[in-house]
Coordinates of C-alpha atoms and ligand atoms in Angstrom, one line a residue:
X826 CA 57.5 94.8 24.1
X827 CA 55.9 91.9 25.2
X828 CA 53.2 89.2 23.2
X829 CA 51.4 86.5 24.0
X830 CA 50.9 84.1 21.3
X831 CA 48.5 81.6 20.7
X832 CA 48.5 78.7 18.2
X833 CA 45.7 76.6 17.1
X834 CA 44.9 72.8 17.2
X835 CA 46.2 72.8 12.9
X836 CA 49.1 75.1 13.9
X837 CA 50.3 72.3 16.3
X838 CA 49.2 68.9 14.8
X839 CA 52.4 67.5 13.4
X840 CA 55.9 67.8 14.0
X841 CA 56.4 69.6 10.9
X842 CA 53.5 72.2 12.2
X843 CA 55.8 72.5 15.4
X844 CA 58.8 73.2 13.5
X845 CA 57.0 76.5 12.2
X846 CA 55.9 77.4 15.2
X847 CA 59.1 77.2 16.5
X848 CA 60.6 79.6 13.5
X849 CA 58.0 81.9 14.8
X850 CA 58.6 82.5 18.2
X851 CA 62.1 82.1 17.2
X852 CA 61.8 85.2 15.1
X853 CA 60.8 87.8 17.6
X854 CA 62.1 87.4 21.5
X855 CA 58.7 89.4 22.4
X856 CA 56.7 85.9 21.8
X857 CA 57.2 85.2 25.6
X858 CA 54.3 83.8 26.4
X859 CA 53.4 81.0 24.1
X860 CA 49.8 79.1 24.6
X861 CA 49.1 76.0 22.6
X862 CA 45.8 74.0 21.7
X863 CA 45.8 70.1 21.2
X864 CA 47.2 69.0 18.3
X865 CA 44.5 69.7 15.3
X866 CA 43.8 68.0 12.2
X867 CA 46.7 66.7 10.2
X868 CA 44.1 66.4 6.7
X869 CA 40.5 66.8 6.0
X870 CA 39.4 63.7 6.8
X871 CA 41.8 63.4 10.8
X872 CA 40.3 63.2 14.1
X873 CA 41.3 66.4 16.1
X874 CA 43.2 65.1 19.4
X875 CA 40.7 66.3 21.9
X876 CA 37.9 64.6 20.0
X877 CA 39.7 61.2 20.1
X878 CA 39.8 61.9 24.1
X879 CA 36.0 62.7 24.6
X880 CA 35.0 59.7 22.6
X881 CA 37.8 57.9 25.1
X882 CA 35.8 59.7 27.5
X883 CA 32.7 58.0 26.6
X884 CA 33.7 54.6 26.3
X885 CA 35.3 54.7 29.6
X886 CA 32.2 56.0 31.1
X887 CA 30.5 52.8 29.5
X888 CA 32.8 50.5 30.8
X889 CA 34.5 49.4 27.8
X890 CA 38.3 48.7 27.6
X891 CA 40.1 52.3 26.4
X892 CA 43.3 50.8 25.3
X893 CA 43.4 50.6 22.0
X894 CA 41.8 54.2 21.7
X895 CA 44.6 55.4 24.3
X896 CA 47.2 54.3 22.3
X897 CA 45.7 55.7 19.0
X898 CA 45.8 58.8 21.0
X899 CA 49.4 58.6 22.4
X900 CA 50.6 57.6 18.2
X901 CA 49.5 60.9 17.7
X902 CA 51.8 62.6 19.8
X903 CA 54.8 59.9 19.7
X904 CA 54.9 61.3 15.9
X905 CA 55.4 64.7 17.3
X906 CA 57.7 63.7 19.7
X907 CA 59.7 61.4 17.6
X908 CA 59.8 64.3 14.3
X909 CA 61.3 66.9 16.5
X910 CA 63.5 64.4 17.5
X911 CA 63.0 65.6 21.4
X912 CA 66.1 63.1 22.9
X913 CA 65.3 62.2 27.1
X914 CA 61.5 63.3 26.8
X915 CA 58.4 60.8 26.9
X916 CA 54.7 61.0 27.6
X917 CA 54.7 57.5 28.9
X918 CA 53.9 58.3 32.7
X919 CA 51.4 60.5 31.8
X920 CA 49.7 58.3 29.5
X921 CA 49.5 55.6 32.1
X922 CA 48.1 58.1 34.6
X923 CA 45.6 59.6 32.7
X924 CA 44.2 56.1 31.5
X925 CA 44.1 54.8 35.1
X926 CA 42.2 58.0 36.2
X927 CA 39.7 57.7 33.0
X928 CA 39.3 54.2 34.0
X929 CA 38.5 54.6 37.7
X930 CA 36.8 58.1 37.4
X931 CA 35.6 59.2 33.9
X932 CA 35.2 63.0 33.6
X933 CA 34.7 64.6 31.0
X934 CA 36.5 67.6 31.3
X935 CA 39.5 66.3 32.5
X936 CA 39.4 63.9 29.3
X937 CA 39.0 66.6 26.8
X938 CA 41.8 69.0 28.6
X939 CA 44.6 66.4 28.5
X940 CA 45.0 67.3 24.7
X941 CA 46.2 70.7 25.7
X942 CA 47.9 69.4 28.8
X943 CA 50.1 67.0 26.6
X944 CA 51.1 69.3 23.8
X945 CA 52.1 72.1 26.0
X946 CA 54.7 69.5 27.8
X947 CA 56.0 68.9 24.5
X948 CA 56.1 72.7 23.5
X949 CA 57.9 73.6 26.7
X950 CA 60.4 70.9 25.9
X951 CA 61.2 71.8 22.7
X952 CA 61.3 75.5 23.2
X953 CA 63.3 74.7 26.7
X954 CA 61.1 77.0 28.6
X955 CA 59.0 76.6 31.8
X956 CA 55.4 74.7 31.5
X957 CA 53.0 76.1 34.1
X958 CA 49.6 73.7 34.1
X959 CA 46.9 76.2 33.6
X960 CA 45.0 74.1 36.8
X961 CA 47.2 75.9 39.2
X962 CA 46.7 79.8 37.5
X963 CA 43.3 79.6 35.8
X964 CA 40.4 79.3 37.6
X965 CA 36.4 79.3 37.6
X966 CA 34.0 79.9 39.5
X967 CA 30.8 78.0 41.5
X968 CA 28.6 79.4 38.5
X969 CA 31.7 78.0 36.1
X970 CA 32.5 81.3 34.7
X971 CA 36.2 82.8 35.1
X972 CA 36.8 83.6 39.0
X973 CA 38.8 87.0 37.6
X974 CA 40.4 87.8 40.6
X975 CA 41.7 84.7 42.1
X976 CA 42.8 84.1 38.3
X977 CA 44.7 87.6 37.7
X978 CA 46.3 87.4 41.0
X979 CA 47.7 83.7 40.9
X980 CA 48.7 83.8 37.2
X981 CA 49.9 87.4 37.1
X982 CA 52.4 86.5 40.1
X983 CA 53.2 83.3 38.8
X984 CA 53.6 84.9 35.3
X985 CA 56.3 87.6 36.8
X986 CA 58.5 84.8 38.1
X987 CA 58.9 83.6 34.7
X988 CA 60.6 84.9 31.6
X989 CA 59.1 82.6 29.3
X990 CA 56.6 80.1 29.3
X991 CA 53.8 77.5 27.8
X992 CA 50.3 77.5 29.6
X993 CA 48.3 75.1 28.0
X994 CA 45.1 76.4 26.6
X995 CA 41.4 75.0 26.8
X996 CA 41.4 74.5 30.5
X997 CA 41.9 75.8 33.7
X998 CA 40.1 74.2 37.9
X999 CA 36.8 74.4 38.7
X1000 CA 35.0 75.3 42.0
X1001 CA 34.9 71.3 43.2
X1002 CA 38.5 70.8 42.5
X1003 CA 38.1 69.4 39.8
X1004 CA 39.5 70.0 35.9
X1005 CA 36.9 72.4 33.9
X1006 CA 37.6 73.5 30.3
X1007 CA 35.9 76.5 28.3
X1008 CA 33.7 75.4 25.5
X1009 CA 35.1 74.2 22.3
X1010 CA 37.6 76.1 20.7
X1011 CA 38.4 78.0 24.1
X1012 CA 42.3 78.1 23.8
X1013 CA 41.7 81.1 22.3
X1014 CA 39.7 82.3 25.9
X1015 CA 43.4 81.2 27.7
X1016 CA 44.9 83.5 25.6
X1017 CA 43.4 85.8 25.8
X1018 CA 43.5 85.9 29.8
X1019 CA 47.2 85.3 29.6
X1020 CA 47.5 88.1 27.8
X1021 CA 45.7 90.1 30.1
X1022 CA 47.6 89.0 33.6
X1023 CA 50.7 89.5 31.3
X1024 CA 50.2 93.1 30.9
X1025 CA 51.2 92.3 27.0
X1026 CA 51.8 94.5 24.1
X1027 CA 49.8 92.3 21.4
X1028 CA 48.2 89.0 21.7
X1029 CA 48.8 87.1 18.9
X1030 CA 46.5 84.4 17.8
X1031 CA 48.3 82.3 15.0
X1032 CA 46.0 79.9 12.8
X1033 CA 45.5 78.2 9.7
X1034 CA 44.1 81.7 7.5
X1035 CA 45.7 84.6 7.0
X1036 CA 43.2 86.5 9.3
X1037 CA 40.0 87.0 9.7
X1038 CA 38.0 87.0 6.3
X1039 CA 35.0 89.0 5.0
X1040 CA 33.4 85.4 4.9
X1041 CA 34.1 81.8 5.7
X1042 CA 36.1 80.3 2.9
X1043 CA 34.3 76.8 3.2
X1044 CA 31.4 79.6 1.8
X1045 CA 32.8 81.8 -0.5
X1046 CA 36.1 80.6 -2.0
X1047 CA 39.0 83.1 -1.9
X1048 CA 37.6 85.8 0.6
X1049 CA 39.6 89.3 1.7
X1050 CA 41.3 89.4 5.1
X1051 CA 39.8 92.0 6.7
X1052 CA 42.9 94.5 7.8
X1053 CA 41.4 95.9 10.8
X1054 CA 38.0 94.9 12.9
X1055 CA 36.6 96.6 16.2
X1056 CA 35.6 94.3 19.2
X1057 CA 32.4 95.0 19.1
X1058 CA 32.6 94.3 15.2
X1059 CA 34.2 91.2 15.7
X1060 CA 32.1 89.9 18.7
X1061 CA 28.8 90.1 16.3
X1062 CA 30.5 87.7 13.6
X1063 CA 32.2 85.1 16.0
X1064 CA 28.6 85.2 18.1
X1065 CA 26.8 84.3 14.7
X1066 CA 29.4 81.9 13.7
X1067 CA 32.7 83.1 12.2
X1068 CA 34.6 80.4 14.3
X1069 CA 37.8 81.7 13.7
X1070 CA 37.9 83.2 17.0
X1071 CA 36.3 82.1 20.1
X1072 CA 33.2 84.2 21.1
X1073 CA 34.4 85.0 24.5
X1074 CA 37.9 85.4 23.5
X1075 CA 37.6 89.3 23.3
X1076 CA 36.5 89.9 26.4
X1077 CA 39.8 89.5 28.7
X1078 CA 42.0 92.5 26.4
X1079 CA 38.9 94.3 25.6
X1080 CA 39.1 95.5 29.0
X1081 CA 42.8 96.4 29.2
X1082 CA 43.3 97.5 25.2
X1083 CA 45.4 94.9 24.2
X1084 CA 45.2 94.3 20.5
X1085 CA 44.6 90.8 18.6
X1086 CA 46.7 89.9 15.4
X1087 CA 45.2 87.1 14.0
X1088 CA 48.0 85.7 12.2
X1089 CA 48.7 82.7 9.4
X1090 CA 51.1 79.9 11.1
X1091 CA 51.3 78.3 6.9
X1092 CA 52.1 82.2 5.9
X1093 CA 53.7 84.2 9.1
X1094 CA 54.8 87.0 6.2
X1095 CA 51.2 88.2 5.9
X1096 CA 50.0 90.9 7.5
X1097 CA 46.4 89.2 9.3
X1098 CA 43.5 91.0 11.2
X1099 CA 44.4 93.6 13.5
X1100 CA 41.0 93.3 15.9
X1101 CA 41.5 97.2 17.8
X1102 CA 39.0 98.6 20.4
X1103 CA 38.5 101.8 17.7
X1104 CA 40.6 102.3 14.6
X1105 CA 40.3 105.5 12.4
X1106 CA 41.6 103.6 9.1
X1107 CA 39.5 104.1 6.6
X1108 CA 37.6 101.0 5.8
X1109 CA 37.5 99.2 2.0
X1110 CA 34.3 98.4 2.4
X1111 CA 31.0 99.5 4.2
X1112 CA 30.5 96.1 5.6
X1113 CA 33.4 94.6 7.8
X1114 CA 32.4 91.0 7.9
X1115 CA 29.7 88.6 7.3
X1116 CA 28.1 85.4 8.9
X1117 CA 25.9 83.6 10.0
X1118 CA 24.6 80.1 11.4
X1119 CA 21.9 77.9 10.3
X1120 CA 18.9 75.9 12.4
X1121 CA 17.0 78.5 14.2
X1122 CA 13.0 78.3 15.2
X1123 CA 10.8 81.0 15.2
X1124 CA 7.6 81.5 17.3
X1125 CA 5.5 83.6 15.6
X1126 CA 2.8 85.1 17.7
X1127 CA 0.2 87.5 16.7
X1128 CA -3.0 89.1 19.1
X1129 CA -5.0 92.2 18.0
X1130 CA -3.9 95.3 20.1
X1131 CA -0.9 93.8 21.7
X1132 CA 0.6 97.3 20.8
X1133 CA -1.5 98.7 23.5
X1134 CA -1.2 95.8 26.7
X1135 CA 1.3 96.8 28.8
X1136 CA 3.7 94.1 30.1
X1137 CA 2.6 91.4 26.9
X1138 CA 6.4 91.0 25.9
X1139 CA 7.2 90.5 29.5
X1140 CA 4.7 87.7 29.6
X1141 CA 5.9 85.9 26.7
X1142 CA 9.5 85.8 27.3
X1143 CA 8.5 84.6 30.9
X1144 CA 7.4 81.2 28.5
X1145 CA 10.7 81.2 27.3
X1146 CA 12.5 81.2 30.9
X1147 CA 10.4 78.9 32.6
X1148 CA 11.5 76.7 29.7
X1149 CA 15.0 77.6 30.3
X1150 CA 15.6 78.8 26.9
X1151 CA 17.7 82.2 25.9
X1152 CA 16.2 83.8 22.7
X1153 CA 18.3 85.5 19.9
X1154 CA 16.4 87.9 18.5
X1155 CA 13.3 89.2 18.7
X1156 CA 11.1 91.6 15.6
X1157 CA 7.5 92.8 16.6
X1158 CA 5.4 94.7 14.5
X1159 CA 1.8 96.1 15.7
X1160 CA 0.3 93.0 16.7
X1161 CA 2.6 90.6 16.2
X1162 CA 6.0 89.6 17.7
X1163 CA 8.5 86.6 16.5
X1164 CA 10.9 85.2 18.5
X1165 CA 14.2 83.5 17.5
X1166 CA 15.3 80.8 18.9
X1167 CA 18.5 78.3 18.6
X1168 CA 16.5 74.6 17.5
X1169 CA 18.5 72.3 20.0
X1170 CA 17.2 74.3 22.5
X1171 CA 13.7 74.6 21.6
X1172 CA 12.8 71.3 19.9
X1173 CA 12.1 69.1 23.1
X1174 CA 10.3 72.1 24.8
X1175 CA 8.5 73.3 21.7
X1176 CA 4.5 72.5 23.3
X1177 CA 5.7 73.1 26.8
X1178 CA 6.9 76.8 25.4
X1179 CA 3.6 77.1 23.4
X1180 CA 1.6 76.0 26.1
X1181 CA 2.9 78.5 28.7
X1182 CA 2.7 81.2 26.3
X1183 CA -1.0 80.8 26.0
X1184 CA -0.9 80.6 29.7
X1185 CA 0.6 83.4 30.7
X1186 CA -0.1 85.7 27.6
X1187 CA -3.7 84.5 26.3
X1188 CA -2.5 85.3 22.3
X1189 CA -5.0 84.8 19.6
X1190 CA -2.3 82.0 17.8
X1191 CA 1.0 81.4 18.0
X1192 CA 2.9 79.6 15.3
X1193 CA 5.7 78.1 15.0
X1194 CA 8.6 77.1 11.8
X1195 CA 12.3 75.9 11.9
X1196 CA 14.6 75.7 9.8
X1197 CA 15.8 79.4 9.4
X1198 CA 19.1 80.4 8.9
X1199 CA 20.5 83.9 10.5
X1200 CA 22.8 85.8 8.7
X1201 CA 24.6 88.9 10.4
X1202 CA 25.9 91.7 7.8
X1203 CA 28.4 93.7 10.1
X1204 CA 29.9 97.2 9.7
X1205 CA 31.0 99.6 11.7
X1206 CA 31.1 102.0 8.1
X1207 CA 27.1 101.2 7.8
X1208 CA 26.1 104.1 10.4
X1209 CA 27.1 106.9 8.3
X1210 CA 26.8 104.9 4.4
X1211 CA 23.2 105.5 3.2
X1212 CA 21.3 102.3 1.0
X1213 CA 23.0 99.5 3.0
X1214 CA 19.6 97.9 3.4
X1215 CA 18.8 98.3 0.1
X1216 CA 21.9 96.9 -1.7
X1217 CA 21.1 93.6 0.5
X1218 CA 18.0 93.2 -0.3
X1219 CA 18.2 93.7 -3.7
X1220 CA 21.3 91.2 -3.8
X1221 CA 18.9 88.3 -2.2
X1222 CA 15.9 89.0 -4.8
X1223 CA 18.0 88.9 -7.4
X1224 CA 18.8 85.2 -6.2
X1225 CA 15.1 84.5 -5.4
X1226 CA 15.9 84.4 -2.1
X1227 CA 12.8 84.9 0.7
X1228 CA 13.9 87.0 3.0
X1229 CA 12.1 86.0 6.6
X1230 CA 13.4 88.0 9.1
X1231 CA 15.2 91.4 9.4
X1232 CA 16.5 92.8 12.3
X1233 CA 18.9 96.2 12.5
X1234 CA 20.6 95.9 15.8
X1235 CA 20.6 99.2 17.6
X1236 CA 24.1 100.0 17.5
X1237 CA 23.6 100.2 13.9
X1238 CA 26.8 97.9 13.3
X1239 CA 25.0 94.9 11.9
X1240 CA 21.5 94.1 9.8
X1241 CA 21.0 90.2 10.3
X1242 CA 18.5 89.0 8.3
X1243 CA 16.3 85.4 8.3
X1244 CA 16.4 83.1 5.3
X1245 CA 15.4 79.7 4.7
X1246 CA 18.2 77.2 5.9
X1247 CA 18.6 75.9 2.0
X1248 CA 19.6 79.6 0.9
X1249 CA 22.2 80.0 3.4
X1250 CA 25.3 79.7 1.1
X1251 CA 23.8 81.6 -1.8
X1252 CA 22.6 84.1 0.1
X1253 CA 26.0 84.8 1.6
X1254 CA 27.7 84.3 -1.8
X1255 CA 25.3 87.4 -2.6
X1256 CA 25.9 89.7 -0.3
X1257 CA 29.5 89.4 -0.2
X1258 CA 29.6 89.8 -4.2
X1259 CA 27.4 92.7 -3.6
X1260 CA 29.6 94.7 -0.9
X1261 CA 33.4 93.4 -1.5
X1262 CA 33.5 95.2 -5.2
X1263 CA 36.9 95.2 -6.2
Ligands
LIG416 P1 42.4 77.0 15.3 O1 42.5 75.5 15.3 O2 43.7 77.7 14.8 O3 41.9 77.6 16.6 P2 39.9 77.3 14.0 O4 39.5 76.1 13.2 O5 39.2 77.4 15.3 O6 41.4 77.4 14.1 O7 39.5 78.6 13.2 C1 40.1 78.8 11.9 C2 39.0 78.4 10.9 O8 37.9 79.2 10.9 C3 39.5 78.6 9.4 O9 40.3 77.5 9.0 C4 38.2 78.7 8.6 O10 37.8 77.5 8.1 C5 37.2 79.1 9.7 N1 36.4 80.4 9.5 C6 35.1 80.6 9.6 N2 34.8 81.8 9.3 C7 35.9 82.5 9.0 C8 36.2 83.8 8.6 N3 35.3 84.8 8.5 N4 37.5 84.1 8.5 C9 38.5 83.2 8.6 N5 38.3 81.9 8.9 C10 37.0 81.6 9.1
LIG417 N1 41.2 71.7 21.7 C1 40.0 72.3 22.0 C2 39.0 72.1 21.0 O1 39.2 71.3 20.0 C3 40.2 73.8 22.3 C4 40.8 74.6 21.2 O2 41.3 74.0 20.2 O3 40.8 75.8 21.3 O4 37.9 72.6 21.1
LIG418 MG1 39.9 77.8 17.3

């Protein structure tokens, strides 16, 4: 048996967190692989580490003296250092070098990786394992996507000369040479690619909830775990906004099998979210999950018989790609078709997008709103359950809420349905009363 395990920024952002942590993969001699993030925040109101680096970032990049905010930064870890009383082991050096570098080169991605970078020094140290720096095993490509094969190949080698070992998450070397890291919240991406070149039993992703919950519980206070979730299940909610787990974090095991335990660093006794390519468990409930994101636009356009003219959609999503712009979803009825759109991508192009829709598809009007919030309602139990759609519905009138938008993705594993940005919460609160019963 073999795991991979993961631990967020909150898992890791004091000594006292690291001490857990250390309990954990103390507990089980399968935790081989460990993978940390930068240290998190310690309270509400704390800066997470790699923040305090991109705003170093910044000021750097302006010219202004970094000191100060360098030091603020290196605090945070001598705490760690200094709690887990780590005797013969100092960041110094590296702090010097990484403030030179900022200094003479600002780059962004090498700013914002060095929170992994550090902590995973000081997790190898107090585990007294081997540290392997994820820029000489992880690597992407000229488009900046994973390069798979030059990435399973070097870490799987370098992976089977080790036992044990901490590979820092977030980061890995781009195409110029240089140090590229995954979006935010992509530690969970590394782990899930260690996992992978590992040929692990489980990858476990340890964080500050005891698994992934029917809702977000800044939303709805006290939500169930949900025991078991399919990828595809789980890839709907953390695409509309269930952060819990990265988006692209599935992908890597998906391929290969490997299961995810999301797991509860505060509470390691609980049992978490088992996310499983199928599962023939009977479910609690007929929806799995819900969630959603607010600020999306919609371009509402309407011309008689567009039911009958042959390449129309084509015509109007050509608009969109000129303008760069990827759309999220997309109802038509007879003679009308809306498109969904994120609003920080659309704002600035809004009469460039309208303008080449009239251009290329001569539409009678076209209109467009903002401020619509999506919300996904996902179950792979809805297929065969009759009424789904109308228990939701009938949840949001009660409230008074306007429904805008519905859309039943093909698969049949999720509704997701437009409201105005102001019912968001309520409307969630709803549905999650409405379908989580006992
Ligand atoms: P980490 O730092 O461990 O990677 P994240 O902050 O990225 O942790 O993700 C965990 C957080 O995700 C939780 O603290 C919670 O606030 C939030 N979250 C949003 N939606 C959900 C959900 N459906 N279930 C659990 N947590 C959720
Ligand atoms: N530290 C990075 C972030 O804050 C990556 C991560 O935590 O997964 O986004
Ligand atoms: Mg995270």
């Amino acid at each position: 048996m073999k795991k991979v395990v993961k631990f967020g920024g909150s898992s890791l952002a004091s000594a006292e967190q690291f001490k857990k942590v250390g309990n954990i993969i103390h507990a089980d001699e399968s935790r081989v692989y460990v993978v940390p993030s930068a240290p998190g925040k310690r309270f509400d109101e704390d800066t997470k580490v790699t923040d305090m680096l991109l705003h170093a970032y910044e000021s750097a990049s302006e010219g202004k003296d970094i000191k100060e905010e360098m030091k603020a930064i290196k605090a945070r870890y001598d705490e760690i250092i200094t709690g887990l009383e780590l005797k013969d082991f100092s960041l110094d050096q590296d702090f010097e070098e990484i403030t030179k570098l900022l200094i003479e080169n600002p780059q962004k991605d090498f700013a914002a990786s060095r929170g992994e970078f550090l902590n995973g020094k000081i997790m190898a140290a107090y585990l007294g394992i081997d540290f392997i720096d994820s820029a000489e095993v992880i690597y992407f490509n000229e488009e900046g996507n994973l390069n798979d094969y030059k990435t399973y190949k070097r870490l799987g080698e370098r992976l089977s000369q080790c036992e044990r070992a901490v590979i820092p998450g977030f980061y890995g070397m781009g195409k110029d040479g240089n140090i590229k890291t995954f979006s935010r919240g992509g530690s969970d991406v590394t782990g899930s690619i260690v996992a992978r070149a590992s040929k692990a039993d489980v990858y476990e992703n340890w964080t500050d909830v005891s698994g992934f919950l029917v809702a977000d519980p800044r939303i709805v206070p006290d939500p169930k775990p949900i025991k078991y979730i399919t990828y595809r299940e789980l890839r709907e909610l953390s695409y509309m906004g269930a952060s819990v787990l990265h988006e692209d974090a599935i992908f890597p095991v998906r391929s290969c099998g490997i299961p995810i335990n999301i797991k509860n660093t505060n509470a390691p006794e609980d049992a978490g979210t088992w996310i499983v390519e199928s599962t023939c468990k009977k479910q609690d409930y007929v929806v799995t999950g819900i969630a959603g994101k607010k600020d999306f636009c919609t371009i509402f356009i309407s011309k008689a018989m567009m039911n009958a003219e042959i390449g129309f959609g084509r015509k109007v999503l050509q608009a969109f790609e000129e303008n760069n712009i990827s759309f999220e979803h997309m109802p038509s009825g007879i003679d009308t078709m809306t498109i969904v759109v994120h609003a920080d991508e659309f704002m600035d192009k809004e009469q460039s997008v309208v303008s080449a829709i009239h251009r290329l598809a001569e539409p009678d009007s076209v209109e467009i709103e903002s401020g619509l919030a999506l919300i996904a309602v996902v179950g792979r139990g809805m297929k065969s359950a009759s009424g789904t759609a109308g228990k939701l519905f009938t949840a949001l009138a009660n409230k008074g809420i306007n429904i805008k938008m519905i859309d039943q993705g093909s698969s049949e594993l999720n509704i997701i349905i437009g409201v105005e940005n102001k019912d968001f919460e309520t409307a969630i609160e709803a549905i999650y009363k409405t379908f989580i019963t006992k």
